[in-house]
Structures are given as C-alpha cells and as structure tokens.
Amino acid sequence: AVAAERKETTLLGRAILPADSYQPGPPSGAFITPDNGVTPPFPSQPIPGFSAILDAGHGEFWAMPDNGYGSKTNSGDFLLRVYLIRPDFKAAKDGTGAVHVIRFIELRDPDAKITFPLFRSDRLLTGADLDLESLRMAEDGTLWFGEEFGPFLVHTDATGKVLEAPIPLPGVQSPQNPFLPDPDAWTLRASRGFEGTALSIDRTKLYPMLEGALRDDPDPRRRILYEFDLASEAYTGRTWQYKVDAAFPDAVIGDLTALDGQRFVLIERDDAQGADARQKKVYLVDLRRTGADGYLEKRLVVDLLRIADPDGISLPARPGEFGVGDPFSFPLQSVESLEVLDGEQLLIANDNNYPFSDGRWIARD
C-alpha cells in the first residue's frame, strides 16, 4: 500500500504471501517444467500471485489469480478461483506482513452456458478454458471478469457459477479464441486482452481496456478503452484511445480502476523484472480530457520503481532480496492489481507467475 499524489510517494505497508502457499484442491503443475528451484507437480493448488484485487471491507480483499501457468496448454490442472484474503500489512509501527487466506470461490459452469469444450468433465473452470485477468463486483453482487483468450467478458453469480456465455469483443479475437475461424484470423496478440477492466463508480458500466495494440493498428503504442453497459449487457460503441510512453512502445496495461466518475488510474508496465525493470508506473487519465492527437491526457501518479520508505517498512532485507530499503522498488514482471483505498492510498499487488518469476531476487548461481 502506498500514499500517492503527494510530493513524494511513500510506502505505508507491505504484506507477502509465500509463493508455495498451496491451497486445497487436486495436484497441479503437471504440464510445466521445473524453474527457480521448484519442481512440479505441486501437491495441491498454488496461488501464483494476483491479477486482480478488490476491497471487500473490514481489512479483507477479494484477490484473483489468472489462468495459472501462462498458456492454455500448460494450465489444465489449475482451477480458476477468487480468494478472500486478509493482509496484515507491516507498517511503521505494527503489522506482521503476513497474508491470511480465508476462503475461495470456485468458478464453474454446471449449466453449460459456455459452448466451447472445457478441460474438465465436471465443468470446473481451469486455465485451459479461460485466462481471467480482471475482476469487478456489480451492484447485484454478481461478478464480471475480463479475460484474454477471447477476449471475453465473463459473468458469474456471487458463488462463481457462470450465468451466460462469455461475451466477445466485436471484431477482436486472439490466437487462443475458441471461435477463431482460421489460425491466421486473429486481430490481437496472445495475452493482450482485458488485463484491466474498471467498474464505473455508479456501478452501471464496465470499462475493459486492451492490454496491447490491435494487430493492424499503424500505431503500436495505442491501447483502446471500451465502454460496456451492464443493464443491456452490450458495448455502447464509445471508445477512448490511450498511448503508452514512447520509450516503451510495447508496454502493457496492467490494471485499470475508477477513481471517481470520470477519472481512472492505470498501471503501465514493461515485461522486465528485477534490475532490468524500467517501466512500472501508475498514470491518471480523465475521460473528459483528450489531447489534440485524440489520445487521453495522462499524468504520472506513482513510479513503482522509486517509492520512499523512510520508516524502513521493507527492511530487513531477506538474503538476496532486491529493491528493498529507501527507496523501495516494486520491480516485479507482472504488476497487475490496483485498488483505490481511502484518501490518496493505493493498493498494488503482483502476479508472481509461480514458479517462473523471480524479480525480487538478485541473480544467483
């Protein structure tokens, strides 16, 4: 958790969930190879970081991993879930820095609303079926997910049961789209779908945003933001254009969250980690403000690689730990979760891509 939009962004709290915090469920990881000293398969279900996080109140949060291990072909034994967690943030004066996992919602399709074949016969959803990357809770308590294989919007009830067929983005398909008419018919690169999906403050609309550029876009820095009406369950046709920084033309949008009725904060990041990380930033945009070039104006809120830690919250360093101390750095490859808390506080979490990412550690033999 950080305090943003002050003269200096300051670290207020830090909590860590160990990468090998396995959760109840069947063994997982049979389709991946060893990495970072970890040998699969795993005895049950890991939590490979979080791609979305929502404030659930009372110090608890809904936190969602993505499809598991990064692709359709290696994630069939990873169950799609949303976890309820309680971080005990280590702060200046108190806190253990631990993350407590309370329970989870299991995503499933018992009513066969999804028309393409699923990996499991019991219709529990896995990372071979969907790559869920963003999560929002509607006014009625139902859940909406932004997804990347389609890209789709996926709608479930509060228990994780799919309510209707995944909703496609008209005219846009990734190479993993199950309805792709031809292998070369894709219009969006793999893993460039709805990484960020905001919910309007009045909870009437979703704002899914493409993580990357469309295949035929002459401007590779363009990222498109769409508006989706929850009452009619249809895209309104309104779109906005956002441009990533010139020095990082292939930067991706890690998350998108509403700040108020018109303003949103988003994560713009590179795909590097550790000492190689250069672009892990939070920007603010206002849907009413576009430049002469037609792109949304943006303003830097937080550079996640340079966060003041005057109270030494990130210390003491664990052996080989990179980026702790003052300034504190968040040099993880997949910084993908952003939630607005009270006042000028932001909660930021990462997808650890377990067991593959190691951005917090200095390279060692």
mmCIF file of C-alpha atoms in Angstrom:
data_model
loop_
_atom_site.group_PDB
_atom_site.id
_atom_site.type_symbol
_atom_site.label_atom_id
_atom_site.label_comp_id
_atom_site.label_asym_id
_atom_site.label_seq_id
_atom_site.Cartn_x
_atom_site.Cartn_y
_atom_site.Cartn_z
ATOM 1 C CA ALA A 1 0.000 0.000 0.000
ATOM 2 C CA VAL A 2 1.326 3.419 -0.927
ATOM 3 C CA ALA A 3 0.291 7.033 -0.426
ATOM 4 C CA ALA A 4 0.094 8.629 -3.852
ATOM 5 C CA GLU A 5 -0.219 12.159 -5.285
ATOM 6 C CA ARG A 6 1.790 13.732 -2.513
ATOM 7 C CA LYS A 7 5.128 15.445 -3.064
ATOM 8 C CA GLU A 8 6.701 12.052 -2.540
ATOM 9 C CA THR A 9 5.068 8.659 -2.868
ATOM 10 C CA THR A 10 5.568 6.811 0.410
ATOM 11 C CA LEU A 11 5.350 3.146 1.326
ATOM 12 C CA LEU A 12 2.691 2.699 4.044
ATOM 13 C CA GLY A 13 2.550 -1.076 4.323
ATOM 14 C CA ARG A 14 3.786 -4.313 2.808
ATOM 15 C CA ALA A 15 2.487 -7.884 3.017
ATOM 16 C CA ILE A 16 3.873 -11.048 1.424
ATOM 17 C CA LEU A 17 2.136 -14.312 0.566
ATOM 18 C CA PRO A 18 4.784 -17.065 0.196
ATOM 19 C CA ALA A 19 4.832 -18.480 -3.325
ATOM 20 C CA ASP A 20 4.433 -22.044 -2.059
ATOM 21 C CA SER A 21 1.263 -21.338 -0.072
ATOM 22 C CA TYR A 22 -0.640 -24.259 -1.572
ATOM 23 C CA GLN A 23 -4.416 -24.317 -1.195
ATOM 24 C CA PRO A 24 -6.847 -27.250 -1.016
ATOM 25 C CA GLY A 25 -7.539 -28.978 -4.306
ATOM 26 C CA PRO A 26 -6.134 -31.545 -6.731
ATOM 27 C CA PRO A 27 -2.429 -31.661 -7.669
ATOM 28 C CA SER A 28 -1.351 -29.016 -10.151
ATOM 29 C CA GLY A 29 1.583 -28.171 -12.400
ATOM 30 C CA ALA A 30 1.885 -31.473 -14.274
ATOM 31 C CA PHE A 31 2.275 -29.649 -17.600
ATOM 32 C CA ILE A 32 5.131 -27.314 -16.652
ATOM 33 C CA THR A 33 8.867 -27.817 -16.120
ATOM 34 C CA PRO A 34 10.989 -27.059 -13.032
ATOM 35 C CA ASP A 35 12.086 -23.465 -12.502
ATOM 36 C CA ASN A 36 13.640 -21.348 -9.730
ATOM 37 C CA GLY A 37 14.389 -24.428 -7.672
ATOM 38 C CA VAL A 38 10.756 -25.571 -7.712
ATOM 39 C CA THR A 39 9.873 -28.985 -9.111
ATOM 40 C CA PRO A 40 6.274 -29.696 -10.185
ATOM 41 C CA PRO A 41 3.776 -31.173 -9.921
ATOM 42 C CA PHE A 42 2.551 -29.484 -6.773
ATOM 43 C CA PRO A 43 0.617 -31.336 -4.055
ATOM 44 C CA SER A 44 -2.447 -29.098 -4.473
ATOM 45 C CA GLN A 45 -3.349 -25.688 -5.898
ATOM 46 C CA PRO A 46 -0.802 -22.839 -5.712
ATOM 47 C CA ILE A 47 -1.633 -19.144 -5.707
ATOM 48 C CA PRO A 48 0.690 -17.799 -8.433
ATOM 49 C CA GLY A 49 0.120 -14.177 -7.489
ATOM 50 C CA PHE A 50 -2.854 -11.912 -8.117
ATOM 51 C CA SER A 51 -4.052 -10.375 -11.360
ATOM 52 C CA ALA A 52 -6.976 -8.552 -9.733
ATOM 53 C CA ILE A 53 -7.814 -7.322 -6.252
ATOM 54 C CA LEU A 54 -10.999 -5.772 -4.793
ATOM 55 C CA ASP A 55 -11.588 -4.178 -1.414
ATOM 56 C CA ALA A 56 -14.082 -6.401 0.444
ATOM 57 C CA GLY A 57 -14.186 -4.167 3.535
ATOM 58 C CA HIS A 58 -13.092 -4.779 7.121
ATOM 59 C CA GLY A 59 -9.474 -5.265 6.076
ATOM 60 C CA GLU A 60 -10.292 -8.094 3.655
ATOM 61 C CA PHE A 61 -9.880 -8.305 -0.112
ATOM 62 C CA TRP A 62 -11.058 -10.464 -2.988
ATOM 63 C CA ALA A 63 -7.915 -11.480 -4.871
ATOM 64 C CA MET A 64 -7.867 -13.418 -8.149
ATOM 65 C CA PRO A 65 -5.051 -15.360 -9.825
ATOM 66 C CA ASP A 66 -5.102 -15.586 -13.615
ATOM 67 C CA ASN A 67 -5.090 -18.789 -15.687
ATOM 68 C CA GLY A 68 -2.224 -20.308 -13.713
ATOM 69 C CA TYR A 69 0.924 -21.019 -15.697
ATOM 70 C CA GLY A 70 0.612 -18.700 -18.682
ATOM 71 C CA SER A 71 -0.974 -20.665 -21.520
ATOM 72 C CA LYS A 72 -3.876 -22.923 -22.451
ATOM 73 C CA THR A 73 -1.610 -25.901 -22.958
ATOM 74 C CA ASN A 74 0.003 -25.918 -19.507
ATOM 75 C CA SER A 75 -2.808 -24.808 -17.170
ATOM 76 C CA GLY A 76 -5.458 -27.522 -17.447
ATOM 77 C CA ASP A 77 -4.860 -28.661 -13.869
ATOM 78 C CA PHE A 78 -5.046 -25.125 -12.428
ATOM 79 C CA LEU A 79 -8.518 -24.341 -11.053
ATOM 80 C CA LEU A 80 -9.883 -20.828 -11.553
ATOM 81 C CA ARG A 81 -10.745 -19.232 -8.216
ATOM 82 C CA VAL A 82 -11.194 -15.968 -6.359
ATOM 83 C CA TYR A 83 -9.656 -15.921 -2.882
ATOM 84 C CA LEU A 84 -10.763 -13.892 0.114
ATOM 85 C CA ILE A 85 -7.618 -12.722 1.884
ATOM 86 C CA ARG A 86 -6.710 -10.612 4.892
ATOM 87 C CA PRO A 87 -3.289 -8.943 4.692
ATOM 88 C CA ASP A 88 -1.722 -7.887 7.970
ATOM 89 C CA PHE A 89 0.364 -5.117 6.467
ATOM 90 C CA LYS A 90 3.702 -4.468 8.055
ATOM 91 C CA ALA A 91 3.573 -0.729 8.717
ATOM 92 C CA ALA A 92 5.741 1.799 10.520
ATOM 93 C CA LYS A 93 4.520 0.801 13.968
ATOM 94 C CA ASP A 94 2.797 -2.572 13.713
ATOM 95 C CA GLY A 95 1.801 -5.488 11.481
ATOM 96 C CA THR A 96 3.383 -8.839 10.713
ATOM 97 C CA GLY A 97 3.460 -8.535 6.918
ATOM 98 C CA ALA A 98 1.601 -11.840 6.529
ATOM 99 C CA VAL A 99 -1.306 -12.585 4.172
ATOM 100 C CA HIS A 100 -4.043 -14.855 5.532
ATOM 101 C CA VAL A 101 -6.123 -16.843 3.030
ATOM 102 C CA ILE A 102 -9.654 -17.146 4.410
ATOM 103 C CA ARG A 103 -11.634 -18.993 1.736
ATOM 104 C CA PHE A 104 -12.208 -19.117 -2.001
ATOM 105 C CA ILE A 105 -14.888 -19.067 -4.685
ATOM 106 C CA GLU A 106 -14.577 -21.912 -7.214
ATOM 107 C CA LEU A 107 -15.518 -20.898 -10.756
ATOM 108 C CA ARG A 108 -17.654 -23.438 -12.590
ATOM 109 C CA ASP A 109 -20.189 -23.874 -15.384
ATOM 110 C CA PRO A 110 -22.663 -26.572 -14.274
ATOM 111 C CA ASP A 111 -25.407 -25.244 -16.558
ATOM 112 C CA ALA A 112 -23.234 -25.463 -19.702
ATOM 113 C CA LYS A 113 -23.539 -21.780 -20.534
ATOM 114 C CA ILE A 114 -20.074 -21.944 -22.120
ATOM 115 C CA THR A 115 -20.496 -23.556 -25.531
ATOM 116 C CA PHE A 116 -16.878 -24.436 -26.340
ATOM 117 C CA PRO A 117 -15.368 -27.624 -24.821
ATOM 118 C CA LEU A 118 -13.983 -27.382 -21.287
ATOM 119 C CA PHE A 119 -10.920 -29.211 -19.985
ATOM 120 C CA ARG A 120 -12.694 -30.953 -17.116
ATOM 121 C CA SER A 121 -15.791 -33.123 -17.441
ATOM 122 C CA ASP A 122 -17.135 -31.820 -14.116
ATOM 123 C CA ARG A 123 -17.104 -28.296 -15.654
ATOM 124 C CA LEU A 124 -14.917 -26.749 -13.006
ATOM 125 C CA LEU A 125 -13.140 -23.976 -14.892
ATOM 126 C CA THR A 126 -9.392 -24.177 -15.436
ATOM 127 C CA GLY A 127 -6.633 -22.149 -17.015
ATOM 128 C CA ALA A 128 -7.047 -24.202 -20.181
ATOM 129 C CA ASP A 129 -10.551 -22.750 -20.584
ATOM 130 C CA LEU A 130 -10.215 -19.072 -19.716
ATOM 131 C CA ASP A 131 -7.476 -16.602 -18.850
ATOM 132 C CA LEU A 132 -9.205 -14.346 -16.337
ATOM 133 C CA GLU A 133 -7.230 -11.171 -15.635
ATOM 134 C CA SER A 134 -9.589 -8.595 -14.139
ATOM 135 C CA LEU A 135 -12.498 -8.752 -11.691
ATOM 136 C CA ARG A 136 -15.375 -6.444 -10.716
ATOM 137 C CA MET A 137 -18.422 -6.883 -8.487
ATOM 138 C CA ALA A 138 -21.677 -5.402 -9.817
ATOM 139 C CA GLU A 139 -24.389 -3.742 -7.723
ATOM 140 C CA ASP A 140 -26.335 -7.020 -7.609
ATOM 141 C CA GLY A 141 -23.341 -8.915 -6.205
ATOM 142 C CA THR A 142 -22.611 -10.803 -9.406
ATOM 143 C CA LEU A 143 -19.044 -10.978 -10.687
ATOM 144 C CA TRP A 144 -17.683 -9.771 -14.015
ATOM 145 C CA PHE A 145 -14.297 -10.902 -15.286
ATOM 146 C CA GLY A 146 -12.102 -9.503 -18.042
ATOM 147 C CA GLU A 147 -10.497 -12.328 -19.987
ATOM 148 C CA GLU A 148 -7.669 -12.716 -22.520
ATOM 149 C CA PHE A 149 -8.196 -15.862 -24.598
ATOM 150 C CA GLY A 150 -11.243 -14.286 -26.257
ATOM 151 C CA PRO A 151 -11.000 -11.608 -25.229
ATOM 152 C CA PHE A 152 -14.293 -12.083 -23.379
ATOM 153 C CA LEU A 153 -16.285 -10.623 -20.534
ATOM 154 C CA VAL A 154 -17.371 -13.461 -18.236
ATOM 155 C CA HIS A 155 -20.353 -13.148 -15.871
ATOM 156 C CA THR A 156 -20.932 -15.340 -12.802
ATOM 157 C CA ASP A 157 -23.098 -15.217 -9.731
ATOM 158 C CA ALA A 158 -21.617 -14.466 -6.319
ATOM 159 C CA THR A 159 -20.687 -18.137 -5.859
ATOM 160 C CA GLY A 160 -18.721 -18.361 -9.125
ATOM 161 C CA LYS A 161 -21.370 -20.106 -11.265
ATOM 162 C CA VAL A 162 -21.337 -18.935 -14.884
ATOM 163 C CA LEU A 163 -24.596 -17.161 -15.755
ATOM 164 C CA GLU A 164 -24.299 -16.826 -19.531
ATOM 165 C CA ALA A 165 -21.979 -17.463 -22.441
ATOM 166 C CA PRO A 166 -18.791 -15.382 -22.416
ATOM 167 C CA ILE A 167 -19.383 -12.077 -24.207
ATOM 168 C CA PRO A 168 -16.927 -11.393 -27.062
ATOM 169 C CA LEU A 169 -15.493 -8.041 -28.101
ATOM 170 C CA PRO A 170 -16.892 -7.433 -31.611
ATOM 171 C CA GLY A 171 -14.243 -7.686 -34.290
ATOM 172 C CA VAL A 172 -11.440 -8.691 -31.945
ATOM 173 C CA GLN A 173 -10.049 -12.217 -31.468
ATOM 174 C CA SER A 174 -6.800 -13.515 -30.014
ATOM 175 C CA PRO A 175 -4.963 -16.573 -31.393
ATOM 176 C CA GLN A 176 -6.440 -18.580 -28.462
ATOM 177 C CA ASN A 177 -10.045 -17.623 -29.201
ATOM 178 C CA PRO A 178 -12.041 -20.895 -29.362
ATOM 179 C CA PHE A 179 -14.157 -19.499 -32.212
ATOM 180 C CA LEU A 180 -11.270 -18.351 -34.390
ATOM 181 C CA PRO A 181 -12.306 -19.267 -37.976
ATOM 182 C CA ASP A 182 -8.741 -19.625 -39.218
ATOM 183 C CA PRO A 183 -5.363 -19.831 -37.397
ATOM 184 C CA ASP A 184 -4.279 -16.558 -39.016
ATOM 185 C CA ALA A 185 -7.559 -14.717 -38.429
ATOM 186 C CA TRP A 186 -6.517 -13.252 -35.076
ATOM 187 C CA THR A 187 -6.628 -9.487 -34.634
ATOM 188 C CA LEU A 188 -4.970 -9.183 -31.205
ATOM 189 C CA ARG A 189 -1.729 -10.767 -30.000
ATOM 190 C CA ALA A 190 -1.882 -13.533 -27.414
ATOM 191 C CA SER A 191 -2.062 -12.319 -23.817
ATOM 192 C CA ARG A 192 -3.080 -8.794 -24.823
ATOM 193 C CA GLY A 193 -6.777 -8.890 -23.906
ATOM 194 C CA PHE A 194 -8.649 -7.431 -20.937
ATOM 195 C CA GLU A 195 -5.921 -7.288 -18.301
ATOM 196 C CA GLY A 196 -7.650 -4.224 -16.858
ATOM 197 C CA THR A 197 -11.416 -3.734 -16.530
ATOM 198 C CA ALA A 198 -12.755 -0.846 -14.474
ATOM 199 C CA LEU A 199 -16.238 -0.512 -12.977
ATOM 200 C CA SER A 200 -17.851 2.908 -13.006
ATOM 201 C CA ILE A 201 -18.430 4.492 -9.610
ATOM 202 C CA ASP A 202 -22.215 4.185 -10.079
ATOM 203 C CA ARG A 203 -21.724 0.508 -10.993
ATOM 204 C CA THR A 204 -23.655 0.787 -14.249
ATOM 205 C CA LYS A 205 -20.812 0.318 -16.729
ATOM 206 C CA LEU A 206 -17.632 -1.635 -17.248
ATOM 207 C CA TYR A 207 -14.565 -0.172 -18.909
ATOM 208 C CA PRO A 208 -12.458 -3.024 -20.308
ATOM 209 C CA MET A 209 -9.133 -1.985 -21.821
ATOM 210 C CA LEU A 210 -6.939 -3.903 -24.213
ATOM 211 C CA GLU A 211 -3.534 -4.670 -22.784
ATOM 212 C CA GLY A 212 -1.802 -4.339 -26.149
ATOM 213 C CA ALA A 213 -2.260 -2.914 -29.639
ATOM 214 C CA LEU A 214 -4.501 -4.417 -32.297
ATOM 215 C CA ARG A 215 -2.678 -6.374 -34.992
ATOM 216 C CA ASP A 216 -3.442 -3.939 -37.827
ATOM 217 C CA ASP A 217 -3.020 -0.736 -35.814
ATOM 218 C CA PRO A 218 -0.485 1.568 -37.501
ATOM 219 C CA ASP A 219 0.326 2.994 -34.056
ATOM 220 C CA PRO A 220 1.767 0.197 -31.867
ATOM 221 C CA ARG A 221 1.542 2.473 -28.821
ATOM 222 C CA ARG A 222 -2.264 2.745 -28.977
ATOM 223 C CA ARG A 223 -4.372 0.981 -26.341
ATOM 224 C CA ILE A 224 -8.170 1.081 -26.660
ATOM 225 C CA LEU A 225 -10.620 1.561 -23.779
ATOM 226 C CA TYR A 226 -14.207 0.371 -24.331
ATOM 227 C CA GLU A 227 -17.490 1.064 -22.543
ATOM 228 C CA PHE A 228 -19.876 -1.795 -21.708
ATOM 229 C CA ASP A 229 -23.377 -1.194 -20.319
ATOM 230 C CA LEU A 230 -24.339 -3.666 -17.582
ATOM 231 C CA ALA A 231 -28.104 -3.185 -17.921
ATOM 232 C CA SER A 232 -28.215 -4.083 -21.612
ATOM 233 C CA GLU A 233 -25.078 -6.264 -21.450
ATOM 234 C CA ALA A 234 -23.791 -4.666 -24.619
ATOM 235 C CA TYR A 235 -20.941 -2.438 -25.719
ATOM 236 C CA THR A 236 -22.118 1.161 -26.077
ATOM 237 C CA GLY A 237 -19.834 1.949 -29.009
ATOM 238 C CA ARG A 238 -17.943 4.600 -27.038
ATOM 239 C CA THR A 239 -14.167 4.162 -27.012
ATOM 240 C CA TRP A 240 -11.135 6.132 -25.897
ATOM 241 C CA GLN A 241 -7.530 5.957 -27.038
ATOM 242 C CA TYR A 242 -4.542 5.800 -24.701
ATOM 243 C CA LYS A 243 -0.893 5.960 -25.749
ATOM 244 C CA VAL A 244 1.916 4.239 -23.829
ATOM 245 C CA ASP A 245 5.197 6.064 -23.323
ATOM 246 C CA ALA A 246 7.437 6.443 -26.376
ATOM 247 C CA ALA A 247 10.389 4.775 -24.683
ATOM 248 C CA PHE A 248 8.298 1.630 -24.096
ATOM 249 C CA PRO A 249 6.143 1.107 -27.217
ATOM 250 C CA ASP A 250 5.329 -2.486 -26.267
ATOM 251 C CA ALA A 251 4.341 -1.622 -22.685
ATOM 252 C CA VAL A 252 1.183 -3.307 -21.452
ATOM 253 C CA ILE A 253 -1.724 -2.101 -19.322
ATOM 254 C CA GLY A 254 -1.593 -3.997 -16.042
ATOM 255 C CA ASP A 255 -4.865 -2.786 -14.487
ATOM 256 C CA LEU A 256 -7.481 -0.034 -14.697
ATOM 257 C CA THR A 257 -9.500 1.281 -11.745
ATOM 258 C CA ALA A 258 -12.057 4.081 -11.372
ATOM 259 C CA LEU A 259 -11.057 6.962 -9.122
ATOM 260 C CA ASP A 260 -14.326 8.904 -9.475
ATOM 261 C CA GLY A 261 -16.976 9.468 -12.117
ATOM 262 C CA GLN A 262 -14.582 10.405 -14.898
ATOM 263 C CA ARG A 263 -11.056 9.731 -13.691
ATOM 264 C CA PHE A 264 -9.238 6.410 -13.759
ATOM 265 C CA VAL A 265 -5.831 5.180 -12.648
ATOM 266 C CA LEU A 266 -3.982 2.505 -14.573
ATOM 267 C CA ILE A 267 -0.746 0.542 -14.493
ATOM 268 C CA GLU A 268 1.596 0.871 -17.463
ATOM 269 C CA ARG A 269 4.459 -1.600 -17.322
ATOM 270 C CA ASP A 270 7.213 -3.277 -19.268
ATOM 271 C CA ASP A 271 7.720 -7.042 -19.251
ATOM 272 C CA ALA A 272 11.047 -6.953 -17.415
ATOM 273 C CA GLN A 273 11.815 -7.707 -13.785
ATOM 274 C CA GLY A 274 14.441 -7.138 -11.123
ATOM 275 C CA ALA A 275 17.348 -4.901 -12.092
ATOM 276 C CA ASP A 276 16.143 -4.913 -15.717
ATOM 277 C CA ALA A 277 12.750 -3.351 -14.874
ATOM 278 C CA ARG A 278 12.380 0.185 -16.227
ATOM 279 C CA GLN A 279 8.662 0.914 -16.586
ATOM 280 C CA LYS A 280 6.285 0.169 -13.699
ATOM 281 C CA LYS A 281 4.131 3.276 -13.414
ATOM 282 C CA VAL A 282 0.657 4.346 -12.345
ATOM 283 C CA TYR A 283 -0.931 7.040 -14.513
ATOM 284 C CA LEU A 284 -4.154 9.020 -14.121
ATOM 285 C CA VAL A 285 -6.497 9.727 -17.040
ATOM 286 C CA ASP A 286 -9.722 11.732 -17.274
ATOM 287 C CA LEU A 287 -12.245 10.603 -19.879
ATOM 288 C CA ARG A 288 -13.151 14.271 -20.461
ATOM 289 C CA ARG A 289 -9.601 15.233 -21.362
ATOM 290 C CA THR A 290 -8.017 14.271 -24.657
ATOM 291 C CA GLY A 291 -5.164 15.959 -26.449
ATOM 292 C CA ALA A 292 -5.110 17.385 -29.949
ATOM 293 C CA ASP A 293 -3.908 13.985 -31.160
ATOM 294 C CA GLY A 294 -7.093 12.312 -29.890
ATOM 295 C CA TYR A 295 -5.407 10.397 -27.095
ATOM 296 C CA LEU A 296 -6.318 10.635 -23.429
ATOM 297 C CA GLU A 297 -4.108 13.012 -21.497
ATOM 298 C CA LYS A 298 -2.212 11.216 -18.757
ATOM 299 C CA ARG A 299 -0.451 12.261 -15.599
ATOM 300 C CA LEU A 300 2.096 10.275 -13.625
ATOM 301 C CA VAL A 301 0.872 9.333 -10.145
ATOM 302 C CA VAL A 302 3.426 6.774 -8.950
ATOM 303 C CA ASP A 303 6.708 5.414 -10.237
ATOM 304 C CA LEU A 304 6.643 1.969 -8.641
ATOM 305 C CA LEU A 305 10.404 1.604 -9.017
ATOM 306 C CA ARG A 306 11.018 4.619 -6.757
ATOM 307 C CA ILE A 307 8.875 4.667 -3.620
ATOM 308 C CA ALA A 308 10.112 6.401 -0.480
ATOM 309 C CA ASP A 309 10.409 4.108 2.544
ATOM 310 C CA PRO A 310 11.618 6.450 5.297
ATOM 311 C CA ASP A 311 10.291 4.141 8.029
ATOM 312 C CA GLY A 312 12.158 1.100 6.711
ATOM 313 C CA ILE A 313 8.959 -0.905 6.284
ATOM 314 C CA SER A 314 10.555 -3.074 3.593
ATOM 315 C CA LEU A 315 13.528 -3.920 5.826
ATOM 316 C CA PRO A 316 15.273 -6.029 6.961
ATOM 317 C CA ALA A 317 16.157 -7.482 3.590
ATOM 318 C CA ARG A 318 15.890 -11.219 3.186
ATOM 319 C CA PRO A 319 19.036 -12.888 1.797
ATOM 320 C CA GLY A 320 19.430 -11.895 -1.853
ATOM 321 C CA GLU A 321 16.394 -9.607 -1.846
ATOM 322 C CA PHE A 322 16.402 -6.838 -4.470
ATOM 323 C CA GLY A 323 14.775 -3.409 -4.301
ATOM 324 C CA VAL A 324 14.122 -3.029 -0.574
ATOM 325 C CA GLY A 325 15.119 -0.149 1.671
ATOM 326 C CA ASP A 326 14.771 3.540 0.895
ATOM 327 C CA PRO A 327 13.816 3.924 -1.882
ATOM 328 C CA PHE A 328 11.650 0.816 -2.152
ATOM 329 C CA SER A 329 11.109 -0.704 -5.598
ATOM 330 C CA PHE A 330 8.339 -2.930 -6.954
ATOM 331 C CA PRO A 331 10.353 -4.466 -9.827
ATOM 332 C CA LEU A 332 8.113 -7.464 -10.484
ATOM 333 C CA GLN A 333 7.418 -8.571 -14.031
ATOM 334 C CA SER A 334 3.634 -8.742 -13.799
ATOM 335 C CA VAL A 335 2.354 -5.818 -11.721
ATOM 336 C CA GLU A 336 -1.328 -6.391 -12.424
ATOM 337 C CA SER A 337 -3.523 -5.338 -9.485
ATOM 338 C CA LEU A 338 -4.509 -1.812 -8.483
ATOM 339 C CA GLU A 339 -7.154 -0.801 -5.947
ATOM 340 C CA VAL A 340 -8.007 2.688 -4.675
ATOM 341 C CA LEU A 341 -8.290 2.831 -0.890
ATOM 342 C CA ASP A 342 -9.271 5.710 1.401
ATOM 343 C CA GLY A 343 -7.883 9.142 0.645
ATOM 344 C CA GLU A 344 -4.789 9.067 -1.523
ATOM 345 C CA GLN A 345 -3.846 5.462 -0.831
ATOM 346 C CA LEU A 346 -3.351 2.800 -3.482
ATOM 347 C CA LEU A 347 -3.052 -0.954 -3.023
ATOM 348 C CA ILE A 348 -0.828 -2.641 -5.603
ATOM 349 C CA ALA A 349 -0.268 -6.384 -5.965
ATOM 350 C CA ASN A 350 1.589 -8.575 -8.420
ATOM 351 C CA ASP A 351 1.120 -11.788 -10.326
ATOM 352 C CA ASN A 352 4.179 -13.870 -9.405
ATOM 353 C CA ASN A 353 3.813 -16.266 -12.373
ATOM 354 C CA TYR A 354 4.777 -19.073 -9.988
ATOM 355 C CA PRO A 355 7.209 -20.725 -10.340
ATOM 356 C CA PHE A 356 8.701 -18.674 -13.173
ATOM 357 C CA SER A 357 9.215 -15.062 -11.995
ATOM 358 C CA ASP A 358 11.969 -14.030 -9.584
ATOM 359 C CA GLY A 359 12.126 -10.250 -9.897
ATOM 360 C CA ARG A 360 12.580 -9.706 -6.165
ATOM 361 C CA TRP A 361 15.821 -11.670 -6.057
ATOM 362 C CA ILE A 362 19.347 -10.823 -7.117
ATOM 363 C CA ALA A 363 20.587 -13.286 -9.752
ATOM 364 C CA ARG A 364 22.440 -16.158 -8.156
ATOM 365 C CA ASP A 365 24.082 -19.342 -9.420
#
